Coordinates of C-alpha atoms and ligand atoms in Angstrom, one line a residue:
X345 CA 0.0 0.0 0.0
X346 CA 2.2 3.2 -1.1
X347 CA 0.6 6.3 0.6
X348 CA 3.4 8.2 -1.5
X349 CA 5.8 8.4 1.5
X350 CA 9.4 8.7 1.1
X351 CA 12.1 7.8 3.7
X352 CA 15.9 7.8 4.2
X353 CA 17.3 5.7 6.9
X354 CA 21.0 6.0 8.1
X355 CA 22.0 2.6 9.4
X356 CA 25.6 0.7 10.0
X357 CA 25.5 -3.1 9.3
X358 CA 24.7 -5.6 11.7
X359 CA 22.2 -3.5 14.3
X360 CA 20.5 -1.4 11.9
X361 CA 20.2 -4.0 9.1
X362 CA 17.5 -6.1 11.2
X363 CA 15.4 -2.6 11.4
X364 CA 16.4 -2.0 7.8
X365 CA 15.2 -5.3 6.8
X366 CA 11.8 -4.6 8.3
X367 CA 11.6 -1.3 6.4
X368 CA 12.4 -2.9 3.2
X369 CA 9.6 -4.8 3.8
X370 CA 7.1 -2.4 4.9
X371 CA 8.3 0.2 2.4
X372 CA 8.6 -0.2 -1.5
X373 CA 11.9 1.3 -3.4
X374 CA 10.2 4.7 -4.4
X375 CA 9.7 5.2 -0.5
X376 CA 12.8 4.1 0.8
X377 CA 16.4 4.4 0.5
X378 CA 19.4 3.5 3.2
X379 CA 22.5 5.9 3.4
X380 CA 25.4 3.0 5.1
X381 CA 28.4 4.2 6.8
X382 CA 31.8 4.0 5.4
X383 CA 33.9 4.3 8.6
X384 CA 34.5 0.8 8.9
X385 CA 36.3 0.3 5.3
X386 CA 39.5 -0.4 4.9
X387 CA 41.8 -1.4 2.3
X388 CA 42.7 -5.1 2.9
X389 CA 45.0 -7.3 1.1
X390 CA 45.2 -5.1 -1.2
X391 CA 41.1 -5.3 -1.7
X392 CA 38.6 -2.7 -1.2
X393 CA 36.4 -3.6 2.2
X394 CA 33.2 -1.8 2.9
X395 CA 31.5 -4.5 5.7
X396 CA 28.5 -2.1 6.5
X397 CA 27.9 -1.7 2.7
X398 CA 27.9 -5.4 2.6
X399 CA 26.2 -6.1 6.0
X400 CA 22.8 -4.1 4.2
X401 CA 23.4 -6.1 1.5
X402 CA 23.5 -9.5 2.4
X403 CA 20.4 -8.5 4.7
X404 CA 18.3 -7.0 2.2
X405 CA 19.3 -10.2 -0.5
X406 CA 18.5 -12.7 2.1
X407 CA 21.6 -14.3 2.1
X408 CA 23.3 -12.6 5.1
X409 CA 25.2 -15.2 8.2
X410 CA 22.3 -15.2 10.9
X411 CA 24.8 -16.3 13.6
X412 CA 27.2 -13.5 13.0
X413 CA 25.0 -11.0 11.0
X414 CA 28.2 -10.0 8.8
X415 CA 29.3 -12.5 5.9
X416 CA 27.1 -15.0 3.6
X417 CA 24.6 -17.9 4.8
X418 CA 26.7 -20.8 3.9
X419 CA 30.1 -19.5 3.1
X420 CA 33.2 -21.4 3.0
X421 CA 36.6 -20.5 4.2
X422 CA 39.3 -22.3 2.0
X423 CA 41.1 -19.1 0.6
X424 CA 41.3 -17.6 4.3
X425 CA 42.3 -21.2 6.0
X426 CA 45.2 -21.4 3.2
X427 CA 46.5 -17.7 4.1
X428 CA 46.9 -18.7 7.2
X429 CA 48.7 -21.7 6.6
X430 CA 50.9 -19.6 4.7
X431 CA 52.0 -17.5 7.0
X432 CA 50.0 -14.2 5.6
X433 CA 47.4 -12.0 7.6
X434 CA 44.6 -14.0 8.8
X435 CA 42.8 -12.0 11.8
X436 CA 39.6 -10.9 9.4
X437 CA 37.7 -13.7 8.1
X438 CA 37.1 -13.5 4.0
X439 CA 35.0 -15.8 3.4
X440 CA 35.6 -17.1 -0.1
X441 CA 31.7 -16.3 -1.8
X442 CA 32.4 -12.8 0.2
X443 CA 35.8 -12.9 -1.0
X444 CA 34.6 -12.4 -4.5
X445 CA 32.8 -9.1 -3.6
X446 CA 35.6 -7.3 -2.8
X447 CA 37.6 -8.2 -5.8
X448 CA 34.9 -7.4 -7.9
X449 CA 34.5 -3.9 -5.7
X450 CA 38.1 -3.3 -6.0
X451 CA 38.2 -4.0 -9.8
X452 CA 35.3 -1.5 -10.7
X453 CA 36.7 1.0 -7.9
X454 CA 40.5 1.0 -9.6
X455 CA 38.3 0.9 -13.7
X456 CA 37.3 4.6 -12.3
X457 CA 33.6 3.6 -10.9
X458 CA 32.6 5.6 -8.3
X459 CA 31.4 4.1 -4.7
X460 CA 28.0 4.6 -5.1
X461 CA 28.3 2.9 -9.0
X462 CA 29.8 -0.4 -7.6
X463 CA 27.6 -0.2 -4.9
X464 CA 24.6 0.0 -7.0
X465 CA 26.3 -2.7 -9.4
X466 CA 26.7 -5.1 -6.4
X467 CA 22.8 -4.5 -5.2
X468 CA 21.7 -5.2 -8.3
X469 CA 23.7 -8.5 -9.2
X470 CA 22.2 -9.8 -5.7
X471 CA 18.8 -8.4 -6.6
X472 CA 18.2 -6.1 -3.8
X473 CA 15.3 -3.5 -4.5
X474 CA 15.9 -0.5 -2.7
X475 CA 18.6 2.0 -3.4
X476 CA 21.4 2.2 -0.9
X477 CA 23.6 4.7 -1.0
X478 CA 27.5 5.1 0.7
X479 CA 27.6 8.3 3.0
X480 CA 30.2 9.9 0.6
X481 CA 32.4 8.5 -2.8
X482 CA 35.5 10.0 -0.7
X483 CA 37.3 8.0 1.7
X484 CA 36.4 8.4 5.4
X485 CA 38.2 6.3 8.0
X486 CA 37.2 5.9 12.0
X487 CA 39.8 5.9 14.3
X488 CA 39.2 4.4 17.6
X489 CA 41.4 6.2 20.2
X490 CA 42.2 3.9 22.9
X491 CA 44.2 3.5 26.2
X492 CA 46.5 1.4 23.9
X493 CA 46.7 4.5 21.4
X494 CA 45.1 5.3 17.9
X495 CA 43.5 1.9 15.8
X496 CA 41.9 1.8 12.9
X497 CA 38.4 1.0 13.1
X498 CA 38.9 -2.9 11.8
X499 CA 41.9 -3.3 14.1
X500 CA 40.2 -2.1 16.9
X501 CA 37.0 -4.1 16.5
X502 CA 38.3 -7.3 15.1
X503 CA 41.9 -7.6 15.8
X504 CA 41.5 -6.4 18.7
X505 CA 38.3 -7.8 19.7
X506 CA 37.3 -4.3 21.4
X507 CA 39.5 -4.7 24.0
X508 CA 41.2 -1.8 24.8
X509 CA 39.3 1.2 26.7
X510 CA 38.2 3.9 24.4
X511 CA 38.9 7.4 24.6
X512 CA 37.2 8.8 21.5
X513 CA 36.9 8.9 17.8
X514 CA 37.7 10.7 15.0
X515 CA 36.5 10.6 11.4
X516 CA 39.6 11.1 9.0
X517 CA 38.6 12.5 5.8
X518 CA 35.2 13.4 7.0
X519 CA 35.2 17.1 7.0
X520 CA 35.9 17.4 3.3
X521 CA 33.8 14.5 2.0
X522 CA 31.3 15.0 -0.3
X523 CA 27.6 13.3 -0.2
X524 CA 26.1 11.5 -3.0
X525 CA 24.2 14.4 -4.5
X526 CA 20.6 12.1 -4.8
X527 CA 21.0 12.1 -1.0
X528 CA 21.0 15.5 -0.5
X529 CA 18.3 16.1 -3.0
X530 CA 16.3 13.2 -1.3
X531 CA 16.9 15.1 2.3
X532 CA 16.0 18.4 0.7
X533 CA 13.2 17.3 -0.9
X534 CA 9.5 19.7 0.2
X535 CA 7.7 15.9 0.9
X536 CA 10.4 14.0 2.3
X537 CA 8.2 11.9 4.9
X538 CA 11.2 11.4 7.5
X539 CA 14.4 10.1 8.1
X540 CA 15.2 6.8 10.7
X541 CA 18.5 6.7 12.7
X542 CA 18.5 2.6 13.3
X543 CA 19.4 0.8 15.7
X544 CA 23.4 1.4 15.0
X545 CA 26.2 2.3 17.1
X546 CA 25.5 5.7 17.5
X547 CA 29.9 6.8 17.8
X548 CA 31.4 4.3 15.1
X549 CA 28.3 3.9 12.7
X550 CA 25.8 6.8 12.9
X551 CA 28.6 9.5 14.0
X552 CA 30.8 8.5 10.8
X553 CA 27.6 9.7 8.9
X554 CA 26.6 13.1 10.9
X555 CA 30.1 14.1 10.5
X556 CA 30.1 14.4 7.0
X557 CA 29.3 18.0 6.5
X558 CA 26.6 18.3 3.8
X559 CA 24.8 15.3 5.9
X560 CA 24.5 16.9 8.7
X561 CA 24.1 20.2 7.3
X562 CA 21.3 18.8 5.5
X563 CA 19.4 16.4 8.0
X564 CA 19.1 19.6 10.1
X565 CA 17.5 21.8 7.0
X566 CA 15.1 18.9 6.5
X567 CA 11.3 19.4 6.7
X568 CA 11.4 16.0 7.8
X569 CA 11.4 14.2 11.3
X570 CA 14.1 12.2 12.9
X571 CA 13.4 9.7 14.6
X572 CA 16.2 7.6 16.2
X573 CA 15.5 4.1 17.3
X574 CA 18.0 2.6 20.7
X575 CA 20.5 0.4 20.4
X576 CA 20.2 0.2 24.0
X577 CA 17.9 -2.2 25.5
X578 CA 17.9 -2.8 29.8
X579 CA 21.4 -0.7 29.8
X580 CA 22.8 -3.7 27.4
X581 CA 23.5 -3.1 23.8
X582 CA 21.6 -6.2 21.8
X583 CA 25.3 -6.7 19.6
X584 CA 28.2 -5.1 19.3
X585 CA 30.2 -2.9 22.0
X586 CA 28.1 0.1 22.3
X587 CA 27.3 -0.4 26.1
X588 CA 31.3 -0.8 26.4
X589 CA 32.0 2.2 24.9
X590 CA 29.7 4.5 26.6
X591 CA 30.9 2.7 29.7
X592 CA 34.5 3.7 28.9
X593 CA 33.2 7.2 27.9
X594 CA 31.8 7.4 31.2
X595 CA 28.8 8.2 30.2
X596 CA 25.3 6.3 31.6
X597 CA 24.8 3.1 29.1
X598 CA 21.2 3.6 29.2
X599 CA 18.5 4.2 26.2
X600 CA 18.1 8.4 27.3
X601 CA 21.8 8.6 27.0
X602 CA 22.0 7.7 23.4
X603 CA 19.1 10.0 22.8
X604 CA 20.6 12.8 24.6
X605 CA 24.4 11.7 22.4
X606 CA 22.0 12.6 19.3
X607 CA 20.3 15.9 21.2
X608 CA 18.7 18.6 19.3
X609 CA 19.5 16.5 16.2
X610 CA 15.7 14.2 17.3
X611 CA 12.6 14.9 16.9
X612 CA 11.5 11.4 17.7
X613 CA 13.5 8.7 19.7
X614 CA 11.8 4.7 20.2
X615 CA 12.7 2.9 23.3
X616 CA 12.8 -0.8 24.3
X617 CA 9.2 -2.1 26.2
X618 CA 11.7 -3.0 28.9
X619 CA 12.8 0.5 29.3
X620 CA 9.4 2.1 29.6
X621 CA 9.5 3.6 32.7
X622 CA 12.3 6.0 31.2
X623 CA 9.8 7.6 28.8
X624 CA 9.2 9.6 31.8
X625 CA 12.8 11.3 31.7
X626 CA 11.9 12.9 28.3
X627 CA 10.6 16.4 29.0
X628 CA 8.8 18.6 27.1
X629 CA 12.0 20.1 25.4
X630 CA 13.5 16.5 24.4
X631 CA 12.3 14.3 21.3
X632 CA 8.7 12.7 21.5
X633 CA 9.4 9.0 23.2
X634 CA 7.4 5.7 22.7
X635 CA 8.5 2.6 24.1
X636 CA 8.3 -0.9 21.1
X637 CA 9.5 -4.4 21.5
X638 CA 13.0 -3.3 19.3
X639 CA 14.4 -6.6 19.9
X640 CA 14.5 -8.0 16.7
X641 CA 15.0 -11.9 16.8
X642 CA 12.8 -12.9 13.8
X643 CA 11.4 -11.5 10.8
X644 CA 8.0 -11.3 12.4
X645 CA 10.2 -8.8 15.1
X646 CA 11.5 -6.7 11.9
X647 CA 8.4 -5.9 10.5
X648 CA 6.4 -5.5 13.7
X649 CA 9.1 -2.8 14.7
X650 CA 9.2 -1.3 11.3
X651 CA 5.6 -0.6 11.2
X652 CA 5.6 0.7 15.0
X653 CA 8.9 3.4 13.6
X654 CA 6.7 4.1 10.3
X655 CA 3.4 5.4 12.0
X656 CA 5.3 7.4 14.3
X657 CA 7.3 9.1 12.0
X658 CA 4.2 9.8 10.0
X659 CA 2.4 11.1 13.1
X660 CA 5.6 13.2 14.2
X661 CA 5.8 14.4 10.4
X662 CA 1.8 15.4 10.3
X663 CA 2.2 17.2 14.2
X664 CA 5.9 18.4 14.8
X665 CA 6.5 21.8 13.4
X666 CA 10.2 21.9 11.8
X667 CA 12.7 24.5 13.3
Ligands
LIG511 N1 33.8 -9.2 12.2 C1 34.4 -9.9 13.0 O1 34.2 -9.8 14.2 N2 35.4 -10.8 12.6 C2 35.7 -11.0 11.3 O2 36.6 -11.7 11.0 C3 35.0 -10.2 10.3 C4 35.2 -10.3 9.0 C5 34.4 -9.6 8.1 C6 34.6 -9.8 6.7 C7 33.8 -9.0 5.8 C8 32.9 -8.1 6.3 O3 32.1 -7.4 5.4 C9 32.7 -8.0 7.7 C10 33.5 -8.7 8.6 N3 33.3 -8.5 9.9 C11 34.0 -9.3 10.8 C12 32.3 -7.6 10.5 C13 32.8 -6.2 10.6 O4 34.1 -6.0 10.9 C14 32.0 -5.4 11.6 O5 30.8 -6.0 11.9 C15 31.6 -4.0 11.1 O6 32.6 -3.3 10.6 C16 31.0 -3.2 12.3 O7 29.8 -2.7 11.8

């Protein structure tokens, strides 16, 4: 049923792919599109990673690892099991139907293609339906600063296993990146219906977004609401180590602290059921609140959130009156 909505959501991979996938389903491709961080990439043996690109992806196609909620249902590992055994870099897992991604990726990328060309090329080939876009064509790499010292974002989070104590982040490349230009027409446009921060980490996969200029610039001229839905659930982050970080950023790892991360940025922030009784910290001058079940353990889960996000972002959009 198209009522003629249209909708950006800004999502990382594993977290906000589940809500993602739910919106996909709830939303056709004239009313939705995704803009993916592009943080987490890194060049890798010499290929061309880009694992919350890929994450959205492999969701979207159906054919994403459940288990692990990066990589392919039914992969195989012989081409990273050989390079260990001989002796090269072995700490992130290419899987060998993943593997071919990347080269193909990297071969477009070094033809000329832009990111958002390969990425569209890759969607297509996999038969995904909605258009996802990378936050900017121009490198942008997070640095997780740590007790240990600087790390790039993959070294941090998978060499590392998230080990050392964070400090803070930085975005290199960030502040002169450039947005894909259908992005900025979509958030400019007079009936944009709204735009959904999912469920990501809100430092390393929604902050790598917001700090590219004409974003932010440009989520903040919408007409549109934004909503923002928790990655925090109970003071636990569902995957991933959000709840860490804001542990080690001393700040509170509860649901109102993510919001308040965001602040004036909100019009609209969603809440686990189990963290009702914290609507009540929301005042008058904060985002509207509603508490959903935003666990998402089946597809049932996805959709039933979706649908809950959707009507209150149409609401917020009919009621709240744009700065
Ligand atoms: N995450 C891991 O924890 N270990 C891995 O070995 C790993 C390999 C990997 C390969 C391709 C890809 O697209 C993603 C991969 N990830 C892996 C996930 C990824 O590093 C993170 O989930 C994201 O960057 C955080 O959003």
């Amino acid at each position: 049923m198209s009522r003629g909505d249209r909708f950006l959501a800004l999502t990382g991979g594993v977290g906000g792919a589940k809500l993602a996938v739910g919106l996909a389903a709830v939303l056709g491709p004239d009313e939705l599109s995704f803009l993916v961080n592009t943080g987490d990439d890194f060049e890798h043996l010499g290929l061309h990673v880009a694992p919350d690109l890929d994450s959205l992806m492999y969701a979207l196609a159906d054919v994403s690892n459940p288990d692990t909620g990066w990589g392919r249902r039914g992969e195989t590992w012989q081409f990273i099991e050989t390079l260990r055994e001989l002796g090269g870099e072995g700490w992130f897992a290419l899987g060998d139907r993943d593997l071919a991604v990347h080269v193909q990726r990297t071969v477009r990328l070094r033809a000329g293609a832009s990111l958002s060309c390969v990425t569209r090329e890759l969607n297509a080939a996999l038969g995904t339906r909605h258009a996802i876009w990378p936050m900017s064509d121009d490198p942008v790499a997070t640095i997780v600063h740590t007790t240990h010292g600087p790390l790039a974002f993959q070294h941090y989070f998978v060499r590392e296993r998230c080990v050392p104590d964070v400090t803070g982040f930085e975005f290199a490349g960030a502040g002169t990146a450039k947005a894909p230009v259908a992005v900025l027409d979509l958030l400019a446009a007079p009936d944009l219906t709204g735009i959904i921060l999912c469920p990501s980490n809100p430092y390393v996969s929604i902050d790598p977004i917001l700090a590219v200029p004409e974003i932010r610039a440009a989520l903040r001229a919408s007409v549109a609401p934004v909503v923002a839905v928790s990655p925090i659930v109970a003071g636990l982050a569902l995957k991933g180590p959000t709840a860490k970080m804001m542990a080690e950023l001393k700040v509170p790892s509860t649901a109102p602290a993510v919001a308040a991360h965001y602040g004036d940025l909100l019009d609209g922030f969603v809440i686990d059921l189990q963290d009702a009784s914290l609507l009540e910290t929301f005042g008058d001058a904060g985002p509207a609140a509603i508490a959903a079940p935003t666990v998402m353990l089946t597809f049932d889960d996805k959709l039933r959130l979706a649908t809950i996000v959707i009507e209150f972002v149409r609401e917020l959009r009919a009621s709240v009156k744009r700065r």
